[in-house]
Coordinates of C-alpha atoms in Angstrom, one line a residue:
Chain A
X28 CA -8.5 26.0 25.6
X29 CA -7.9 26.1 21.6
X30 CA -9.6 24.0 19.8
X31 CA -7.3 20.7 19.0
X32 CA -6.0 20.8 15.3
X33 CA -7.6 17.7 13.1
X34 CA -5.8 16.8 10.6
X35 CA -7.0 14.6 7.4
X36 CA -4.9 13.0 4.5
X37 CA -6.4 13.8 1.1
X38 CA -5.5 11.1 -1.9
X39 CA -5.5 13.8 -4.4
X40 CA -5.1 12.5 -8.4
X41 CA -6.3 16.0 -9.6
X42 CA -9.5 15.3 -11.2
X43 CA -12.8 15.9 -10.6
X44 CA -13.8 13.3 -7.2
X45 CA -10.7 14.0 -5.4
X46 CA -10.7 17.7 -5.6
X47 CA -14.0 17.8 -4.4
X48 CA -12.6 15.6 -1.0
X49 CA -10.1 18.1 -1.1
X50 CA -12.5 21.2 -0.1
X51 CA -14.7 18.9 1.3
X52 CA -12.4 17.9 4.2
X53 CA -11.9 21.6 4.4
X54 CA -15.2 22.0 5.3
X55 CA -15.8 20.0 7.9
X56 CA -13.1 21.0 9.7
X57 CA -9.9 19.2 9.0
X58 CA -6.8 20.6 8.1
X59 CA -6.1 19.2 4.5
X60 CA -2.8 17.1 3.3
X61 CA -2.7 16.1 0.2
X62 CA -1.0 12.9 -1.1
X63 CA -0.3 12.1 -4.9
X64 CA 1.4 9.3 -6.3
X65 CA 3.7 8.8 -9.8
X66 CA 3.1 5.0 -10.3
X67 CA 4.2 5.5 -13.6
X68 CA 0.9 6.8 -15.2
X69 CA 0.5 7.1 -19.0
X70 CA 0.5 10.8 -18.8
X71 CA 1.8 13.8 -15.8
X72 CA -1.1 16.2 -16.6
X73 CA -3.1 14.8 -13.7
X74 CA 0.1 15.7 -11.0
X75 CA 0.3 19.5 -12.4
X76 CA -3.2 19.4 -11.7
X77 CA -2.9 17.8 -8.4
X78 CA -0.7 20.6 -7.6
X79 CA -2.5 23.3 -8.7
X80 CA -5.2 22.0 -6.2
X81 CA -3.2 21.6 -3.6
X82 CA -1.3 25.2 -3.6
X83 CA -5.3 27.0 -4.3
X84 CA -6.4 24.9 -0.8
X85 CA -3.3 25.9 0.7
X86 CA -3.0 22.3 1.4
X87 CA 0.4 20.9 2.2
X88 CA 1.1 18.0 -1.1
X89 CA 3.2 14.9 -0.4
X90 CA 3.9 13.5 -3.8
X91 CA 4.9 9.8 -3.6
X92 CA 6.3 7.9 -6.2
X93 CA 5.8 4.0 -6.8
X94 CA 8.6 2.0 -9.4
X95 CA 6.0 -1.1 -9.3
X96 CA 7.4 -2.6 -12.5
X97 CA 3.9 -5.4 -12.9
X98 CA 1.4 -2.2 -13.0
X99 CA 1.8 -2.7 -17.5
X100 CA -1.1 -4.8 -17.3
X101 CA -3.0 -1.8 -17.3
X102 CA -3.5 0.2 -19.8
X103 CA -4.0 3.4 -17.8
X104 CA -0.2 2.7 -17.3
X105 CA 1.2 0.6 -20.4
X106 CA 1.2 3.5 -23.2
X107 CA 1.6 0.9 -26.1
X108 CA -2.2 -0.7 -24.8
X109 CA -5.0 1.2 -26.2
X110 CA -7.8 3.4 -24.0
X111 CA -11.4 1.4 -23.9
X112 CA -13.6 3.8 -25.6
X113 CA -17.1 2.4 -24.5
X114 CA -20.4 4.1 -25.1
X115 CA -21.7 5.2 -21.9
X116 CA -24.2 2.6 -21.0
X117 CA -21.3 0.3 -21.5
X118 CA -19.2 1.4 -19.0
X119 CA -18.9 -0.3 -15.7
X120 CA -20.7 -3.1 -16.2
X121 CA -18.9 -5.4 -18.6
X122 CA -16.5 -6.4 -15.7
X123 CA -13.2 -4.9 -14.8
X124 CA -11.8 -3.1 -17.8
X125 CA -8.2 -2.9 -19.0
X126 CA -7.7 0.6 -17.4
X127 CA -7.6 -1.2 -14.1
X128 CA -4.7 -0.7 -12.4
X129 CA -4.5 -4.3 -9.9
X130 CA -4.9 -3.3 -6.3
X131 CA -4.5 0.5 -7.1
X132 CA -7.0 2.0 -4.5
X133 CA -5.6 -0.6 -2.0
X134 CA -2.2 0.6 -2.0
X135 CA -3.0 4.6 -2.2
X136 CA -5.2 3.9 0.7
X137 CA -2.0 2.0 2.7
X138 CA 0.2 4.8 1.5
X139 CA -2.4 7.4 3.0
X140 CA -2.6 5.7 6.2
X141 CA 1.4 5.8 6.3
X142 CA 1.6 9.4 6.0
X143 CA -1.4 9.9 8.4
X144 CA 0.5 7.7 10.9
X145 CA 3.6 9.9 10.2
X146 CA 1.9 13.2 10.6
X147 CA -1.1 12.3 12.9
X148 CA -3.7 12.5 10.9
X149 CA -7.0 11.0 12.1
X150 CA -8.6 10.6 8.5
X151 CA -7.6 9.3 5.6
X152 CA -10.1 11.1 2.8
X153 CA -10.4 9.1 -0.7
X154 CA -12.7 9.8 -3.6
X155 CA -13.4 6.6 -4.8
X156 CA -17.3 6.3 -5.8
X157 CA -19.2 3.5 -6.7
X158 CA -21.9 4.3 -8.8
X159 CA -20.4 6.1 -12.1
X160 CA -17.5 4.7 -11.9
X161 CA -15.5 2.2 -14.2
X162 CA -16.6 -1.2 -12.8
X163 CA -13.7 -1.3 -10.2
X164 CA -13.4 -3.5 -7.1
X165 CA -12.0 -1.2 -5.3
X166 CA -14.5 1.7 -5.8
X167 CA -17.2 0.2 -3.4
X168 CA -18.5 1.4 0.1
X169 CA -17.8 -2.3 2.2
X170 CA -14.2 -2.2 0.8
X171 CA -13.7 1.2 2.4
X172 CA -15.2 0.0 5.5
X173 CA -12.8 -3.3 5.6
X174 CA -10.0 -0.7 5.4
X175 CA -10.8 0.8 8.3
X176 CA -10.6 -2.1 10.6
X177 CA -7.0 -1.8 9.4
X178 CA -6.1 1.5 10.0
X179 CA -7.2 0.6 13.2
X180 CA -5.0 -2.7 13.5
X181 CA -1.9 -1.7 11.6
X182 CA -0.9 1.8 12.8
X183 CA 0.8 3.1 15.1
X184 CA -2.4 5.8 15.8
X185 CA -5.0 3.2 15.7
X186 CA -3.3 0.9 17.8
X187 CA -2.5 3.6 20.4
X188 CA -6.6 4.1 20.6
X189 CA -6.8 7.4 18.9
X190 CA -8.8 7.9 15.4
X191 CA -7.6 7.1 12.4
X192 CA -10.2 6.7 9.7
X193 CA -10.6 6.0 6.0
X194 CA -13.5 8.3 4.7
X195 CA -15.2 8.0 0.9
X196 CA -17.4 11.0 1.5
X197 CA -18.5 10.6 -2.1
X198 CA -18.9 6.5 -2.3
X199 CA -22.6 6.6 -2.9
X200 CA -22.7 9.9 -4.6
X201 CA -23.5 9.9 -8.6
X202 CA -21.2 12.5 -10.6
X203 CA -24.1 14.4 -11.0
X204 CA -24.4 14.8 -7.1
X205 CA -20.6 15.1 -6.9
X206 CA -20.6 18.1 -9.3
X207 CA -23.6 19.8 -7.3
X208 CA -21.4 19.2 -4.2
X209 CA -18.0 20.9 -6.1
X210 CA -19.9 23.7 -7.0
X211 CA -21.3 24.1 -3.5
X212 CA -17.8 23.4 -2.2
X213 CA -16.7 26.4 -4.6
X214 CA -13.9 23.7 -5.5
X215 CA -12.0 25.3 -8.7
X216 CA -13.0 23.0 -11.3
X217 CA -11.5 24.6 -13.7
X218 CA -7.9 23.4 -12.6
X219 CA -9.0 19.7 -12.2
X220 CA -8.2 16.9 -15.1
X221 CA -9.8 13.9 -15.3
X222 CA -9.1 12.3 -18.2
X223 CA -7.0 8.8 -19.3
X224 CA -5.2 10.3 -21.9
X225 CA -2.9 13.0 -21.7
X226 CA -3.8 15.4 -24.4
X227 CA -4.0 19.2 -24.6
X228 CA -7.4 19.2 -23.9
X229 CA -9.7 16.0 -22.9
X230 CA -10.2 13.9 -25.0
X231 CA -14.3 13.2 -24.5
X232 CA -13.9 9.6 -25.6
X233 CA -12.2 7.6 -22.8
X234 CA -14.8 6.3 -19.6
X235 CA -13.8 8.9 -17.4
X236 CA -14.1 11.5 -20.0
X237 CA -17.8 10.8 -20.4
X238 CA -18.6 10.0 -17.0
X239 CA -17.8 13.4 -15.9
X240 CA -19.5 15.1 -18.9
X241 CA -22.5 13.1 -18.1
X242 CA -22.5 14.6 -14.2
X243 CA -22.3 18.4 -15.6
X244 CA -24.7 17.6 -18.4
X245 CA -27.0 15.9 -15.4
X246 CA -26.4 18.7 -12.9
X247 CA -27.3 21.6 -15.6
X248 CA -24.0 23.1 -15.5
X249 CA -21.0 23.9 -17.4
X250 CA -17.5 22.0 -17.4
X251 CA -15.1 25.0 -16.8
X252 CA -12.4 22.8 -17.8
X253 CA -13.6 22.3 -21.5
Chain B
X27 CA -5.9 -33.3 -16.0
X28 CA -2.9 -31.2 -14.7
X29 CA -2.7 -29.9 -11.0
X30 CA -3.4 -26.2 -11.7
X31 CA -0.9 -24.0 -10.5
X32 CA -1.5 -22.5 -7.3
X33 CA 0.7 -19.1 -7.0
X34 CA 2.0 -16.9 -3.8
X35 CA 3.8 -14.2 -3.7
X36 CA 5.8 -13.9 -0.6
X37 CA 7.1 -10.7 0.6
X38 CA 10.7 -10.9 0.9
X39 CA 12.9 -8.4 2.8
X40 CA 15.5 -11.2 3.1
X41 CA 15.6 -11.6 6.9
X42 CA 14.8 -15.2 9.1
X43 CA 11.3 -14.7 8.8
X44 CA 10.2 -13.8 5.2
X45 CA 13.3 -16.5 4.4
X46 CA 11.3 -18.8 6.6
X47 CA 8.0 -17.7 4.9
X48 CA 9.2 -18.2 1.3
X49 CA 10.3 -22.2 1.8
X50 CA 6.7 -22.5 3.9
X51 CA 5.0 -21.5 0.7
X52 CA 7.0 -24.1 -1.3
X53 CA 6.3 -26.9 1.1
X54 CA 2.5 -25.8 0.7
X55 CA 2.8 -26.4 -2.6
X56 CA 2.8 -22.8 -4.0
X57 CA 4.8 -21.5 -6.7
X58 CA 6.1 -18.5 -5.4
X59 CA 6.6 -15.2 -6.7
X60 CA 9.1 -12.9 -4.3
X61 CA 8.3 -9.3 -3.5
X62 CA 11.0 -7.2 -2.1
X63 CA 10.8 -3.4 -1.5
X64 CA 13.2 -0.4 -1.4
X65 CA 11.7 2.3 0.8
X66 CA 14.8 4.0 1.5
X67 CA 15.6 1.5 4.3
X68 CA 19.2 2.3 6.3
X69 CA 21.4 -0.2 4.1
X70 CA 20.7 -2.6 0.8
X71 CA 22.1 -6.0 2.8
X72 CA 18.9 -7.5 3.1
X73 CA 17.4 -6.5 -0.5
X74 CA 21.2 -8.4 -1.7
X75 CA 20.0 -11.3 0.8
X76 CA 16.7 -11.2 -0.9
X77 CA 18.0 -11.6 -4.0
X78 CA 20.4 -14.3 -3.3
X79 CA 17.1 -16.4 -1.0
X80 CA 14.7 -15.5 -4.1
X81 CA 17.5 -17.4 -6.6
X82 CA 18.6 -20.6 -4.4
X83 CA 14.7 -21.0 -3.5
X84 CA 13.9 -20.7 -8.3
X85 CA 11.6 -18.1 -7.2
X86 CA 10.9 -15.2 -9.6
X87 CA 12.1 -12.0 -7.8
X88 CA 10.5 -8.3 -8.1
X89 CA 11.9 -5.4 -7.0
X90 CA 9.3 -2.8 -5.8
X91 CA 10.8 0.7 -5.0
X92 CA 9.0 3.7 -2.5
X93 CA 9.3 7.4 -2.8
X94 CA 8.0 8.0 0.3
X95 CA 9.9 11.0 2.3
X96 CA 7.4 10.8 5.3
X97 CA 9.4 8.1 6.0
X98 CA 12.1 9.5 7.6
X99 CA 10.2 9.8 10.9
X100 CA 12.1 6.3 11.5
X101 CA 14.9 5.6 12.3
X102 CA 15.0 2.5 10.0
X103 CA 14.9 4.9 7.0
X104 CA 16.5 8.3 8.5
X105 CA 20.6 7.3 9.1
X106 CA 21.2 10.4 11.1
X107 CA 18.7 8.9 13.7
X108 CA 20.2 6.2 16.7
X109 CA 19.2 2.8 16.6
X110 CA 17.5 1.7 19.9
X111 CA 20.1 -0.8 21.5
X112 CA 17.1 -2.1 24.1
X113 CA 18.4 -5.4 26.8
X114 CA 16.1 -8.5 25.4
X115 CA 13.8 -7.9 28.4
X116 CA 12.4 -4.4 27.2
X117 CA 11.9 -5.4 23.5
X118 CA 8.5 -4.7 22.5
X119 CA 7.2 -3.5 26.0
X120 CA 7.4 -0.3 25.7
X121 CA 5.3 1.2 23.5
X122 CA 6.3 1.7 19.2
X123 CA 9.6 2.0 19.2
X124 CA 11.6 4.5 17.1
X125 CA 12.7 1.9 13.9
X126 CA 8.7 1.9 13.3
X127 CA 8.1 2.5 9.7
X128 CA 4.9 4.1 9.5
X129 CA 2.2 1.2 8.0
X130 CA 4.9 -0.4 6.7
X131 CA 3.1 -4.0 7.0
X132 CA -0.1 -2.5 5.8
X133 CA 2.0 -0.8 2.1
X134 CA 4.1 -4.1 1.6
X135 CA 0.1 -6.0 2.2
X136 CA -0.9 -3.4 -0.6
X137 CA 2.2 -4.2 -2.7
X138 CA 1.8 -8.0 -2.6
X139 CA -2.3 -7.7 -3.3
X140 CA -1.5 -5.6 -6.3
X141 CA 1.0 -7.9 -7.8
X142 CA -1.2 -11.0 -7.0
X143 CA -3.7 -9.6 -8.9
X144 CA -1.9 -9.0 -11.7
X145 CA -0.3 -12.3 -11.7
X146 CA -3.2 -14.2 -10.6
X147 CA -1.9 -15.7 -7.4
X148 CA -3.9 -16.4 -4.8
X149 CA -2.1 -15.7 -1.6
X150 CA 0.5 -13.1 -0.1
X151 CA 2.3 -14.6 2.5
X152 CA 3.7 -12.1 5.2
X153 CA 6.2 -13.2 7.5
X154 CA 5.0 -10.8 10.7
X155 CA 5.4 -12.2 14.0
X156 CA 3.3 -11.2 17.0
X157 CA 5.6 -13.2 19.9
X158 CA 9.1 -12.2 19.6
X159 CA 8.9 -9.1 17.8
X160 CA 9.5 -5.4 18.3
X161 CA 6.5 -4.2 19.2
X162 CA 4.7 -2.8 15.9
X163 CA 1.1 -3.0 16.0
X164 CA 0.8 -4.4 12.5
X165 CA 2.2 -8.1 13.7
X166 CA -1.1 -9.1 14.9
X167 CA -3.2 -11.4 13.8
X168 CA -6.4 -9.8 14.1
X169 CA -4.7 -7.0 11.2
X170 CA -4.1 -9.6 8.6
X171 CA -7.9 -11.1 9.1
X172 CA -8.8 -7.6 8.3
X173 CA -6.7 -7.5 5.4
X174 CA -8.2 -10.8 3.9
X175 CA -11.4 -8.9 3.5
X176 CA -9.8 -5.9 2.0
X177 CA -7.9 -8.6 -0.2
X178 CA -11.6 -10.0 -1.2
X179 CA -13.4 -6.6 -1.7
X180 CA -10.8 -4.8 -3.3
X181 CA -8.9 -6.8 -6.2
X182 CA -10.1 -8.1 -9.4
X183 CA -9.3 -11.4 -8.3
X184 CA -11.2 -11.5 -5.1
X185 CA -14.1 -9.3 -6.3
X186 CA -14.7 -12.2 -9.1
X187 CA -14.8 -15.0 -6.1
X188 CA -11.3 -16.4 -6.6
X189 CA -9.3 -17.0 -4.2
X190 CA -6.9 -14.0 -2.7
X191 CA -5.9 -14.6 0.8
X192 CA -3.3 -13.0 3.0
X193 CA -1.6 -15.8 5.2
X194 CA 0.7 -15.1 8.3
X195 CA 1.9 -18.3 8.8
X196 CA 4.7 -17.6 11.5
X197 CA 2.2 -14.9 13.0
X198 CA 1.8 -16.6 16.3
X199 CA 4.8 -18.5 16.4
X200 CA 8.3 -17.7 18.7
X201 CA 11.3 -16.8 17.3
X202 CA 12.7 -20.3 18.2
X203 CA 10.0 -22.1 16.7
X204 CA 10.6 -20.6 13.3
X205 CA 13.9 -21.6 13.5
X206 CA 12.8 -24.6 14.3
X207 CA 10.5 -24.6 11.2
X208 CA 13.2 -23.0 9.1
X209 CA 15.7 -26.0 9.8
X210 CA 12.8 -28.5 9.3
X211 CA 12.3 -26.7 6.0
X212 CA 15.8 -26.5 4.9
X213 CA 16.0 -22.7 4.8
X214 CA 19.4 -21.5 3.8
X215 CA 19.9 -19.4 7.0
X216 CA 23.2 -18.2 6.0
X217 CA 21.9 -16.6 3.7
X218 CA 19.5 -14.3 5.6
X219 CA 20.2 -10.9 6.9
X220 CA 18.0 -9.9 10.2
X221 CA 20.4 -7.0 11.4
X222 CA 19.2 -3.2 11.5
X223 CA 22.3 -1.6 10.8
X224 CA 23.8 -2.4 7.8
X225 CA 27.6 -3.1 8.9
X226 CA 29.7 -6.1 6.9
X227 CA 28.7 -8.2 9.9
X228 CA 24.8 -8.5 12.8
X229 CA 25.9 -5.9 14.9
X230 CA 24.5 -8.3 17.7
X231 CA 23.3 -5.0 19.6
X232 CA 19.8 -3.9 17.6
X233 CA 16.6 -5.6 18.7
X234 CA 16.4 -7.5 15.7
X235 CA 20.0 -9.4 16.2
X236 CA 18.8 -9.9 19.7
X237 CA 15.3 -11.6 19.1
X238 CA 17.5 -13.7 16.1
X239 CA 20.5 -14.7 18.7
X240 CA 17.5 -15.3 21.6
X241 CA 15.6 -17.5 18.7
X242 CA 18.6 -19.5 17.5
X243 CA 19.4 -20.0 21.4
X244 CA 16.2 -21.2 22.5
X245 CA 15.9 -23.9 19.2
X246 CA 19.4 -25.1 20.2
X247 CA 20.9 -24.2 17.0
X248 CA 23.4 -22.2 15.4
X249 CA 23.3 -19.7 13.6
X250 CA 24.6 -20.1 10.5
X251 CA 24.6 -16.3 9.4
X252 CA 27.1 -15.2 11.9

């Protein structure tokens, strides 16, 4: 009898954590589709990379778009606001900062169990990680695990009894960690794009800049994206 | 010292129940905020009906819109698909039926989370029914319990210890006791659209007409809409 086909949804921004879910689902076994989502981001550079992911895992990419016109308290969405450039022991722990998008994580995690309903999926794969991360709420391991009494409750899958779960495979994972597991992954880091603003190159300055040049400068390797 | 200002927003699709829900909130004492989505639903009826409940009730109206194309596995969103014409008897017996949008309850949950937390309300106010409904498993009660905890873990709000809840206050209620409720709470019912297809008049043949004409039976009333 063949083996029965698993299939996993894979929230895919196209930087540096959810690539690494991306090849990561691949290897344990789940066939790989990847979800995006326009919510009117300051800049499109992360979609082309999300793309560029997708096609080199020869995942299938669902791009959903949001027109959610109260996301401009954010400055990760409201151009005219200006980045938070925070040294790095700053970052994360002087509460939520402006680039917080409310409730973002919430609602890609909803839209990810809608298109694992739709497709049967029995995972919903997100690369949210709490430990160098911005100082999100919704970047921690118990919210993840809340979610997943939903998926459960509110789909069509769960309800029915079969498995629909929400995975954060990297939740207590350090970038430093995370980059050990790309490069073990062979994930192509070079195509990945992690940062706020949406220069020609990064721009080193903004959180997530320097968050992920801490985790290759802590794992001993290069950034092939620099 | 002034009463502070306690804020809801209630998700508004325009029909008896989230009608229902939005004058509930009122009588709570809430100032209410209305959230109504396009996700490439059949008609626009009920996001006009939304409009026209959101202005008579002075409540501050957004307009969310989906991208979602997976969505066409219903027949709620895909025109070229049959609407199930079910006799009242097999409504919600037999299984999910085909007008199923995939997690829809658990996106437009999402939705309202994220604009509470930008707006600093602290509830979203669902108007799912788990008696006289069709049959989706993300009416129950036990799924928005396990969304108040995502609501607390996952927002800037409820991370901080301030109060985000996700209320259901029809949830276990009949479809003749919220028009009983609705009356009671002076809901302008001719203004609400409940009907699936999206003709100039209720078609009187979907499942939602028939749990509305069954509710407005049962109170004694009627209804104004038709």
């Amino acid at each position: 009898m063949p083996h029965a086909v698993k299939r996993a949804v894979v929230l895919l921004s196209g930087g540096l954590d959810s690539a690494t879910c991306l090849w990561w689902a691949k290897s344990r076994g789940y066939v790989p589709t990847a979800l995006s989502v326009r919510y009117g981001q300051r800049h499109a550079k992360e979609l082309g990379s999300a793309r560029r992911l997708a096609r080199r895992a020869g995942a299938a990419l669902h791009e959903a778009a949001l027109g959610l016109p109260w996301l401009k308290t954010s400055s990760l969405v409201d151009r005219k606001k200006v980045l938070p450039e925070l040294p790095l022991s700053k970052i994360g722990v002087g509460g939520v900062p402006s680039t917080y998008v409310p409730g973002r994580n919430t609602m890609f995690v909803a839209l990810g169990l809608s298109l694992a309903d739709a497709i049967g999926a029995e995972a919903v794969v997100v690369g949210a990680n709490a430990l160098d991360y911005s100082g999100y709420p919704d970047c921690r391991p118990a919210f993840y695990a809340a979610f997943g009494k939903v998926a459960r409750l509110g789909t069509a899958r769960g309800a029915s009894g079969r498995r629909l779960a929400v995975l954060a495979p990297l939740v207590k994972l350090d970038k430093a960690a995370i980059v050990r597991l790309a490069r073990r992954l062979k994930v192509p880091l070079e195509l990945t794009w992690s940062c706020y603003a949406g220069g020609r190159r990064p721009c080193g300055r903004c959180d997530s800049c320097k968050l992920r040049a801490k985790g290759f400068a802590v794992a001993g390797a290069p950034d092939p994206a620099l």
